[in-house]
């Protein structure tokens, strides 16, 4: 098991060192696997989250060790994510969470208006 450092974000060179995957392959996988979504820093550099690095390691395992095709790996990654979502077993529907978050957001905006003014 590869140890991922405890950081919020990683530059592409760091991800390449951790995963032992060349940067040009990482950029290619970004196009193929839409779930890998590094942000861009102010200097337009890719910054990957820890979750992105974990996904890259999963993809590498599927492609290089288990010999999946790109299409097979995409399908398997979706299955893995669906399994993880089921394991979370949320007590409420996604719509209820979304509705609650929207009402919290509205409440925060009204508090901000009171504090800052219109």
Coordinates of C-alpha atoms in Angstrom, one line a residue:
X1 CA 0.0 0.0 0.0
X2 CA 1.3 3.4 -1.0
X3 CA 1.4 6.0 1.7
X4 CA -0.1 9.3 0.6
X5 CA 1.3 12.3 2.6
X6 CA -1.2 14.2 4.7
X7 CA -1.6 17.3 2.5
X8 CA -4.7 19.0 1.1
X9 CA -3.3 19.4 -2.4
X10 CA -0.5 18.0 -4.6
X11 CA 1.1 19.4 -7.7
X12 CA 1.3 17.1 -10.7
X13 CA 5.0 16.4 -10.1
X14 CA 4.3 15.2 -6.6
X15 CA 1.4 13.0 -7.8
X16 CA 3.7 11.5 -10.4
X17 CA 6.3 10.7 -7.7
X18 CA 3.7 9.2 -5.4
X19 CA 1.9 7.1 -8.0
X20 CA 4.9 6.4 -10.2
X21 CA 2.9 7.5 -13.2
X22 CA 4.3 10.0 -15.7
X23 CA 2.7 13.5 -15.8
X24 CA 1.6 13.1 -19.5
X25 CA -0.2 9.9 -18.5
X26 CA -1.9 11.7 -15.6
X27 CA -3.1 14.4 -18.0
X28 CA -4.4 11.7 -20.4
X29 CA -6.3 10.0 -17.6
X30 CA -7.9 13.3 -16.6
X31 CA -9.5 13.3 -20.1
X32 CA -10.5 9.7 -20.0
X33 CA -11.7 9.5 -16.4
X34 CA -13.8 12.5 -15.7
X35 CA -13.8 11.7 -12.0
X36 CA -10.2 12.9 -11.8
X37 CA -10.6 16.6 -11.5
X38 CA -7.6 18.6 -10.4
X39 CA -8.2 22.3 -9.8
X40 CA -6.0 25.0 -11.3
X41 CA -4.0 27.2 -9.0
X42 CA -3.6 30.9 -9.6
X43 CA -0.5 30.1 -11.6
X44 CA -2.6 27.7 -13.7
X45 CA -0.9 24.6 -12.3
X46 CA -2.9 21.5 -11.7
X47 CA -3.5 20.8 -8.0
X48 CA -4.8 17.4 -7.1
X49 CA -6.7 16.5 -3.9
X50 CA -5.9 13.4 -1.9
X51 CA -9.1 11.8 -3.3
X52 CA -7.7 12.4 -6.8
X53 CA -4.5 10.7 -5.9
X54 CA -6.4 7.7 -4.4
X55 CA -8.4 7.5 -7.6
X56 CA -5.2 7.5 -9.7
X57 CA -3.8 4.7 -7.7
X58 CA -7.1 2.7 -8.2
X59 CA -6.9 3.3 -11.9
X60 CA -3.3 2.3 -12.1
X61 CA -4.1 -0.9 -10.2
X62 CA -6.9 -1.7 -12.6
X63 CA -4.9 -0.9 -15.8
X64 CA -1.5 -2.2 -14.9
X65 CA -2.0 -5.0 -12.4
X66 CA -5.4 -6.3 -13.2
X67 CA -5.0 -5.6 -17.0
X68 CA -8.4 -3.9 -17.5
X69 CA -9.0 -2.0 -20.7
X70 CA -9.7 1.7 -20.4
X71 CA -13.4 1.1 -20.9
X72 CA -13.3 -1.7 -18.4
X73 CA -11.5 0.4 -15.9
X74 CA -14.0 3.2 -16.3
X75 CA -16.9 0.8 -15.7
X76 CA -15.2 -0.7 -12.7
X77 CA -14.4 2.7 -11.1
X78 CA -18.1 3.6 -11.4
X79 CA -19.0 0.3 -9.7
X80 CA -16.6 0.9 -6.9
X81 CA -17.9 4.5 -6.3
X82 CA -21.5 3.1 -6.3
X83 CA -20.5 0.5 -3.7
X84 CA -18.9 3.2 -1.5
X85 CA -22.0 5.4 -1.8
X86 CA -24.2 2.4 -0.6
X87 CA -21.9 1.8 2.3
X88 CA -22.4 5.4 3.5
X89 CA -26.1 4.6 3.9
X90 CA -27.4 8.1 4.3
X91 CA -30.5 8.2 6.4
X92 CA -32.2 10.9 4.2
X93 CA -32.5 11.4 0.4
X94 CA -30.1 13.5 -1.5
X95 CA -33.0 16.0 -2.2
X96 CA -33.6 16.4 1.5
X97 CA -29.9 17.2 2.1
X98 CA -29.9 19.6 -0.8
X99 CA -33.0 21.3 0.5
X100 CA -31.6 21.7 4.0
X101 CA -28.3 23.1 2.6
X102 CA -30.2 25.6 0.5
X103 CA -32.2 26.8 3.5
X104 CA -29.0 27.1 5.5
X105 CA -27.5 29.1 2.7
X106 CA -30.5 31.5 2.6
X107 CA -30.3 31.9 6.4
X108 CA -26.5 32.8 6.1
X109 CA -27.2 35.3 3.4
X110 CA -29.8 37.0 5.5
X111 CA -27.4 37.1 8.5
X112 CA -24.8 38.6 6.2
X113 CA -27.2 41.3 5.1
X114 CA -27.9 42.2 8.7
X115 CA -24.2 42.4 9.5
X116 CA -22.8 44.1 6.4
X117 CA -25.9 45.8 5.1
X118 CA -27.6 45.6 1.7

